[in-house]
Coordinates of C-alpha atoms and ligand atoms in Angstrom, one line a residue:
X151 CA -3.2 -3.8 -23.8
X152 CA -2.8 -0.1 -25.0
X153 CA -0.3 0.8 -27.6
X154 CA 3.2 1.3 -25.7
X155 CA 3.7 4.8 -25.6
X156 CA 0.4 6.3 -26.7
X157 CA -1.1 6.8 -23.3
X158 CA 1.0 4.4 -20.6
X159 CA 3.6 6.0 -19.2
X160 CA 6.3 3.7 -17.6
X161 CA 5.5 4.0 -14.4
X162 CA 1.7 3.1 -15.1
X163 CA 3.5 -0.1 -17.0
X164 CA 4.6 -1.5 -13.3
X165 CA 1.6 -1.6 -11.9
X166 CA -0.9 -4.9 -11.3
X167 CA -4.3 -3.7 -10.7
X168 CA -6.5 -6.5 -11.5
X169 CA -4.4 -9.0 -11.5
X170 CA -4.5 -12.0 -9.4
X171 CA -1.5 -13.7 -7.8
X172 CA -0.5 -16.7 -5.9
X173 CA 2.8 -16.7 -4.2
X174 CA 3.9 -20.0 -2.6
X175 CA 5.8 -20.1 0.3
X176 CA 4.2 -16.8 1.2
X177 CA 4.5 -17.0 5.2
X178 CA 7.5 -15.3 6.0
X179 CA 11.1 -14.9 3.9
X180 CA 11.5 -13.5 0.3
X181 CA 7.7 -15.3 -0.2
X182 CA 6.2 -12.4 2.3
X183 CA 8.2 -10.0 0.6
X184 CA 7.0 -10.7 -3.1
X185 CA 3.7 -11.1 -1.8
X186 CA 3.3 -7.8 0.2
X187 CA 5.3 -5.9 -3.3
X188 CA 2.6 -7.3 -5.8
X189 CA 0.1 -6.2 -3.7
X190 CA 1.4 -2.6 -3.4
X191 CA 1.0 -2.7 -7.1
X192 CA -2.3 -3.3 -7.0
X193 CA -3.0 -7.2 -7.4
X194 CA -4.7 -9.4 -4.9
X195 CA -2.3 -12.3 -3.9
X196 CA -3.4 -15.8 -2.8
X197 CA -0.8 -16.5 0.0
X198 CA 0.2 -19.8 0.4
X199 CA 1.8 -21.3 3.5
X200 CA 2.9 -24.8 4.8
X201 CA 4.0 -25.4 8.1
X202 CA 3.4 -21.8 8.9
X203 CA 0.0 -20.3 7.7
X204 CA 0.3 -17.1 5.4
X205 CA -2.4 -15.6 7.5
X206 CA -0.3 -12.6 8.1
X207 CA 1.0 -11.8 5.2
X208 CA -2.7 -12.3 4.1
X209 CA -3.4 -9.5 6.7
X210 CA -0.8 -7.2 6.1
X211 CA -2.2 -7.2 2.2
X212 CA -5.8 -6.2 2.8
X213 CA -4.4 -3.3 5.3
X214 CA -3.3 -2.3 1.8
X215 CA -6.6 -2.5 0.4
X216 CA -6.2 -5.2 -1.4
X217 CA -7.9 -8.7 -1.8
X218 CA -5.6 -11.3 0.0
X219 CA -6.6 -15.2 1.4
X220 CA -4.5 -17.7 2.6
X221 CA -4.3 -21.2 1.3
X222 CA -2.3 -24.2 3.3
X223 CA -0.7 -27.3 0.9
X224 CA 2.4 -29.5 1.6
X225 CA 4.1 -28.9 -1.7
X226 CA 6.2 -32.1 -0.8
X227 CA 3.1 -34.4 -1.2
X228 CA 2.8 -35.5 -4.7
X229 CA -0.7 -34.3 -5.1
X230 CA 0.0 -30.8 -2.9
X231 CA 0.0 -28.8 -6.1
X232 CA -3.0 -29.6 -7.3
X233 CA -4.8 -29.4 -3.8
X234 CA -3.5 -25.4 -4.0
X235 CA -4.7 -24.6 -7.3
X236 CA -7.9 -26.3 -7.0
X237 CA -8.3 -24.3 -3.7
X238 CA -7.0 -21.1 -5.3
X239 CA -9.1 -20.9 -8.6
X240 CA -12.5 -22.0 -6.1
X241 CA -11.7 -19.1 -4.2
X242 CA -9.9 -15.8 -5.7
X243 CA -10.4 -17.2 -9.5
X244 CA -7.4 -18.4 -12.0
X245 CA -4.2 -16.6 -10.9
X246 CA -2.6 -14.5 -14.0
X247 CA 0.8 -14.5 -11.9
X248 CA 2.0 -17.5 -10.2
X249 CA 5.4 -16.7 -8.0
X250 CA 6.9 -20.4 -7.5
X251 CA 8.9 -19.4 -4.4
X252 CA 8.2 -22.0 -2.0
X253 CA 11.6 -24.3 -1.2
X254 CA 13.3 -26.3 0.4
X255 CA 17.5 -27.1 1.9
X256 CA 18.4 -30.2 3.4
X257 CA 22.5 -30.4 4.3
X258 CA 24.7 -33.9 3.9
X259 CA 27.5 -34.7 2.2
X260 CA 26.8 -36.2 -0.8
X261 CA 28.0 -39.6 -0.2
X262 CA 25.7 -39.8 2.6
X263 CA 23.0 -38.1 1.4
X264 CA 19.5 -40.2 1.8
X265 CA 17.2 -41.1 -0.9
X266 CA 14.1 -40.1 1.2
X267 CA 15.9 -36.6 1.1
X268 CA 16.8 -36.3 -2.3
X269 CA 12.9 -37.0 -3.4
X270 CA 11.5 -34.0 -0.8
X271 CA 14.3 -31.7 -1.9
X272 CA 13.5 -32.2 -5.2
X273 CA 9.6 -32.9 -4.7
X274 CA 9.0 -29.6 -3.4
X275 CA 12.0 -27.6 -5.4
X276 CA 11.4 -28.9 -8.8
X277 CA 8.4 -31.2 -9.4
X278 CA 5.6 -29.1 -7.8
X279 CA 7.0 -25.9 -9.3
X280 CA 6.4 -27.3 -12.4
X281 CA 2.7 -28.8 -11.9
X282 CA 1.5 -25.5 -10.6
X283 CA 3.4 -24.1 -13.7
X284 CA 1.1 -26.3 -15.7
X285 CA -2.2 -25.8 -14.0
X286 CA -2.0 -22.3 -13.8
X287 CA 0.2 -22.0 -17.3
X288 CA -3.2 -23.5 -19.0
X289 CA -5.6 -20.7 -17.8
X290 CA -3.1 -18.3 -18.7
X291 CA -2.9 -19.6 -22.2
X292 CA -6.3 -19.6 -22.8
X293 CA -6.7 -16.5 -21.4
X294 CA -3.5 -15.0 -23.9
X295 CA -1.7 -13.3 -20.7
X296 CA 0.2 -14.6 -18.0
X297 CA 3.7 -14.4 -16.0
X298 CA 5.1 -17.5 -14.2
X299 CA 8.4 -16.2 -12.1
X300 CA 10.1 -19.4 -10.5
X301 CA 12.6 -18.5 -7.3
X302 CA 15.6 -19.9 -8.5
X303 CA 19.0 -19.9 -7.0
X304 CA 22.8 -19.2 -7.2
X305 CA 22.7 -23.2 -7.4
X306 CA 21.1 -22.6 -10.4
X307 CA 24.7 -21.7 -12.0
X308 CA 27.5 -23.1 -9.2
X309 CA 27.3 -26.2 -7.1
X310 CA 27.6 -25.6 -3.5
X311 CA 28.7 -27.5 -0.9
X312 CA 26.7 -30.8 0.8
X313 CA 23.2 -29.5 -1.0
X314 CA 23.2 -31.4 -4.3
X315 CA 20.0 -32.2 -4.5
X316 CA 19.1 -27.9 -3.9
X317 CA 21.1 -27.4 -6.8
X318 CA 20.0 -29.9 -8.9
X319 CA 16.5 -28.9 -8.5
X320 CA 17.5 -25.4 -8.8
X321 CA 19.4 -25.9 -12.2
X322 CA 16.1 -28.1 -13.0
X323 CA 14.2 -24.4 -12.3
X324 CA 16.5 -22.4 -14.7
X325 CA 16.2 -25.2 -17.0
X326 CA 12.2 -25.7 -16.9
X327 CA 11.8 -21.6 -16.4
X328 CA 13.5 -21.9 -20.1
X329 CA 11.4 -24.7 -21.6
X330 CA 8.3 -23.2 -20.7
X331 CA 9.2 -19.6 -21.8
X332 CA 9.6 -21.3 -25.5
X333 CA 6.7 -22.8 -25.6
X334 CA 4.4 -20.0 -24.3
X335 CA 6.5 -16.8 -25.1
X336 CA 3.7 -17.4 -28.6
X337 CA 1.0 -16.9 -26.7
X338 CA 1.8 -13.9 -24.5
X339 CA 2.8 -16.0 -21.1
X340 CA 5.8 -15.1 -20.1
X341 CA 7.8 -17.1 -17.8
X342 CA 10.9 -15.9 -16.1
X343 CA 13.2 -16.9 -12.8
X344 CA 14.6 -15.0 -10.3
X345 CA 18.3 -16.1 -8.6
X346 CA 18.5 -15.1 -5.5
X347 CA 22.3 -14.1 -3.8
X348 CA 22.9 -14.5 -0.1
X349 CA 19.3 -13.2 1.8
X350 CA 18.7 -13.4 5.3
X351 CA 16.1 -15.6 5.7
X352 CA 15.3 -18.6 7.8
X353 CA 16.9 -20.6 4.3
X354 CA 20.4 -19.4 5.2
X355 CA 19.2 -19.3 9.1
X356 CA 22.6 -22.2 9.2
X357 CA 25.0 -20.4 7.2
X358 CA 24.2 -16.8 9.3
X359 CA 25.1 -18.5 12.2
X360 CA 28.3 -19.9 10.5
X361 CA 31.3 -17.2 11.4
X362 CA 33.5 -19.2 9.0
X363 CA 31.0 -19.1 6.0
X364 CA 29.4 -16.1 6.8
X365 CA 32.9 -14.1 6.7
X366 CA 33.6 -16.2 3.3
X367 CA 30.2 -14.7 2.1
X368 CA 30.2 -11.4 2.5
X369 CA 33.6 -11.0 1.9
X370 CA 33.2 -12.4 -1.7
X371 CA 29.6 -10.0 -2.0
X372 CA 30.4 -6.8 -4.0
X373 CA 28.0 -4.7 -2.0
X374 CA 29.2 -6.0 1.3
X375 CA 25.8 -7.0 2.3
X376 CA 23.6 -9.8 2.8
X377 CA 20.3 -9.1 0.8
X378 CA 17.2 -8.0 2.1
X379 CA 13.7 -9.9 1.4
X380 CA 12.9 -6.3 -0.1
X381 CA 15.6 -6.2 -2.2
X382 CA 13.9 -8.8 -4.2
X383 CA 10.2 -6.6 -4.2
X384 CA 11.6 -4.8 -7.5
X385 CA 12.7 -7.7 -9.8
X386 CA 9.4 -9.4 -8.5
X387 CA 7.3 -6.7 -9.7
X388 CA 8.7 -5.7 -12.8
X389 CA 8.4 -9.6 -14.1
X390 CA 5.3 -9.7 -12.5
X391 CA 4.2 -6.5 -15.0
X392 CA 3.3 -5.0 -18.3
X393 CA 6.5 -3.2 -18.0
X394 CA 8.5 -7.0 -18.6
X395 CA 6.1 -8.4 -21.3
X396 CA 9.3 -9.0 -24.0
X397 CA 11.1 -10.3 -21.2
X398 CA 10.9 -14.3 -21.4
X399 CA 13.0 -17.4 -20.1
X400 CA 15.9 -14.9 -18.5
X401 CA 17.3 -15.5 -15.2
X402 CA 18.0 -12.7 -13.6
X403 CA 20.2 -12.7 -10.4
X404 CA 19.5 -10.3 -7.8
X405 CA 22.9 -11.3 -5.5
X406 CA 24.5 -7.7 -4.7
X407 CA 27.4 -8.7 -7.3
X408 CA 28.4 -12.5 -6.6
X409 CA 28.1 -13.8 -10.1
X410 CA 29.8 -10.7 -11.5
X411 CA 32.7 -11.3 -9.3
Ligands
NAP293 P1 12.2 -19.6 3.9 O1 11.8 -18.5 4.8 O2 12.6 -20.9 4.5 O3 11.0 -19.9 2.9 C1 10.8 -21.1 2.3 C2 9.3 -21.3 2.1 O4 9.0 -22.5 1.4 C3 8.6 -21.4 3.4 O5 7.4 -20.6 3.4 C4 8.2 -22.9 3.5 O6 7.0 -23.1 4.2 C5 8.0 -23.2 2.1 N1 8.2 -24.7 2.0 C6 9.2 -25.5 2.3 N2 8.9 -26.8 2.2 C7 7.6 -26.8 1.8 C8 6.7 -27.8 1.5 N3 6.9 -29.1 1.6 N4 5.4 -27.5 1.0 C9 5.1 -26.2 0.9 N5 5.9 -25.2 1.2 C10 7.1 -25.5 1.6 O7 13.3 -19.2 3.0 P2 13.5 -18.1 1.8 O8 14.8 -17.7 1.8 O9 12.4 -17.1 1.9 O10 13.2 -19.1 0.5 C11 12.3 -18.7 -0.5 C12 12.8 -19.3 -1.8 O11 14.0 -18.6 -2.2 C13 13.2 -20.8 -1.8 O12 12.8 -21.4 -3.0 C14 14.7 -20.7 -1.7 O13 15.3 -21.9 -2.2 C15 15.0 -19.5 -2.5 N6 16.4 -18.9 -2.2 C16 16.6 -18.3 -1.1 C17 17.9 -17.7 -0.9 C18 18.3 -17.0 0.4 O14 19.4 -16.5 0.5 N7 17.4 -16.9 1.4 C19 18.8 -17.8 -1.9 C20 18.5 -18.4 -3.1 C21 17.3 -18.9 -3.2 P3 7.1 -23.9 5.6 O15 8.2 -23.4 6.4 O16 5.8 -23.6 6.3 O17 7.2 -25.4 5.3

């Protein structure tokens, strides 16, 4: 990388031309939205989808000009992490960005709440975001540059209401998005999370349709708003970017005020 300063100018520092990355949970949601905002800045993205295929999203990439594919992996099956990378680094190469969006909710009250539940929840939340931190993390070591940016939550920092396994995983991401940063911030990886606020998205498709809940929500959101999968596109690049390279085990919240509240 050029001296900062001597000929990059700031702008230049956001962009990803070259760069490969994989987004999980790419089809649709803040996923598409990351996906279709690194791409604008130049990288090629490996979309993955699940139930949905990330063919769109794919397509909507390479009307951009840039190198897209889509990849299909239960992230819920113990060995769906490795099935992506392997697929990934076969096809596009070893992704220098890995966006750990993919996620899941399931409701209950905790008293009721089943085990089967509580090991998809955290299956797909926790312990595949951090094998594909690991696969990926150890190409990017090798290769002295990486950025890992985990989707997090507001359940990373409060508890909710009948979704403890969600915010247990999530505090699990704030709390693995840490460990990893420590250990690789040394060798120029840097890895970061994102907490999203209140988005409209098919994640919060139950709470939308809430009147009760929905009026709590926005009343207690600063900018009066639900978010916008683009209002995450900016936070997604810059981590993504040159321009966040001393930037490393932070979790920023992009919630329209909540937390400040
Ligand atoms: P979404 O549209 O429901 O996206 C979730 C994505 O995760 C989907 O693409 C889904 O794919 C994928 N996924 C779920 N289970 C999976 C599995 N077993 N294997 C592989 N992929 C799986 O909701 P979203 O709001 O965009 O959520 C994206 C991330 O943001 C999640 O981690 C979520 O927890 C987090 N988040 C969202 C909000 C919000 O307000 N929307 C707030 C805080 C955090 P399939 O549907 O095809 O299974």
């Amino acid at each position: 990388m050029p001296a900062i300063g001597v000929w990059m100018g700031i702008l230049d520092r956001f962009r990803l031309d070259g760069r490969l990355a994989l987004v999980t949970g790419a089809a649709g949601g803040l996923g598409a939205a990351i996906a279709v905002a690194l791409a604008e800045a130049g990288a090629s993205v490996a979309c993955h989808g699940n139930r949905r295929a990330a063919d769109e999203t794919a397509e909507r990439i390479r009307a951009l000009g840039r190198d897209a594919a889509s990849f299909a992996a239960d992230l819920g099956a113990a060995d769906g992490a490795d099935r992506l990378y392997e697929a990934v680094a076969a096809k596009m190469g070893a992704p220098e960005i890995l966006v750990n969006n993919a996620g899941m909710i399931y409701r209950d009250e905790a008293e009721n709440y089943s085990a089967e539940a509580w090991m998809q929840v955290v299956q797909v939340n926790l312990n595949s975001v951090f094998r594909l931190s690991q696969l990926a993390g150890r190409a990017m070591l090798e290769r002295r540059r990486g950025k890992i940016i985990n989707i997090a939550s507001l359940l990373a920092f409060q508890g909710g209401i009948r979704v403890p396994a969600y915010a247990a995983s999530k505090g699990g991401v704030a709390q693995l998005t840490k460990a990893l940063a420590n250990e690789w911030a040394g060798r120029n990886v840097q890895v970061n999370a994102i907490a999203p606020g209140y988005f409209r998205t098919e994640n919060t498709s139950a709470l939308q349709k809430d009147e009760t809940r929905s009026r709590q929500i926005l009343d207690r959101i600063p900018a009066g708003r639900w978010g916008e999968p683009e209002d995450l596109a900016g936070a997604a690049v810059f981590l993504a970017s040159p321009a966040g390279d001393y930037v490393t085990g932070e979790v920023l919240v992009v919630d329209g005020g909540w937390m400040a509240r």
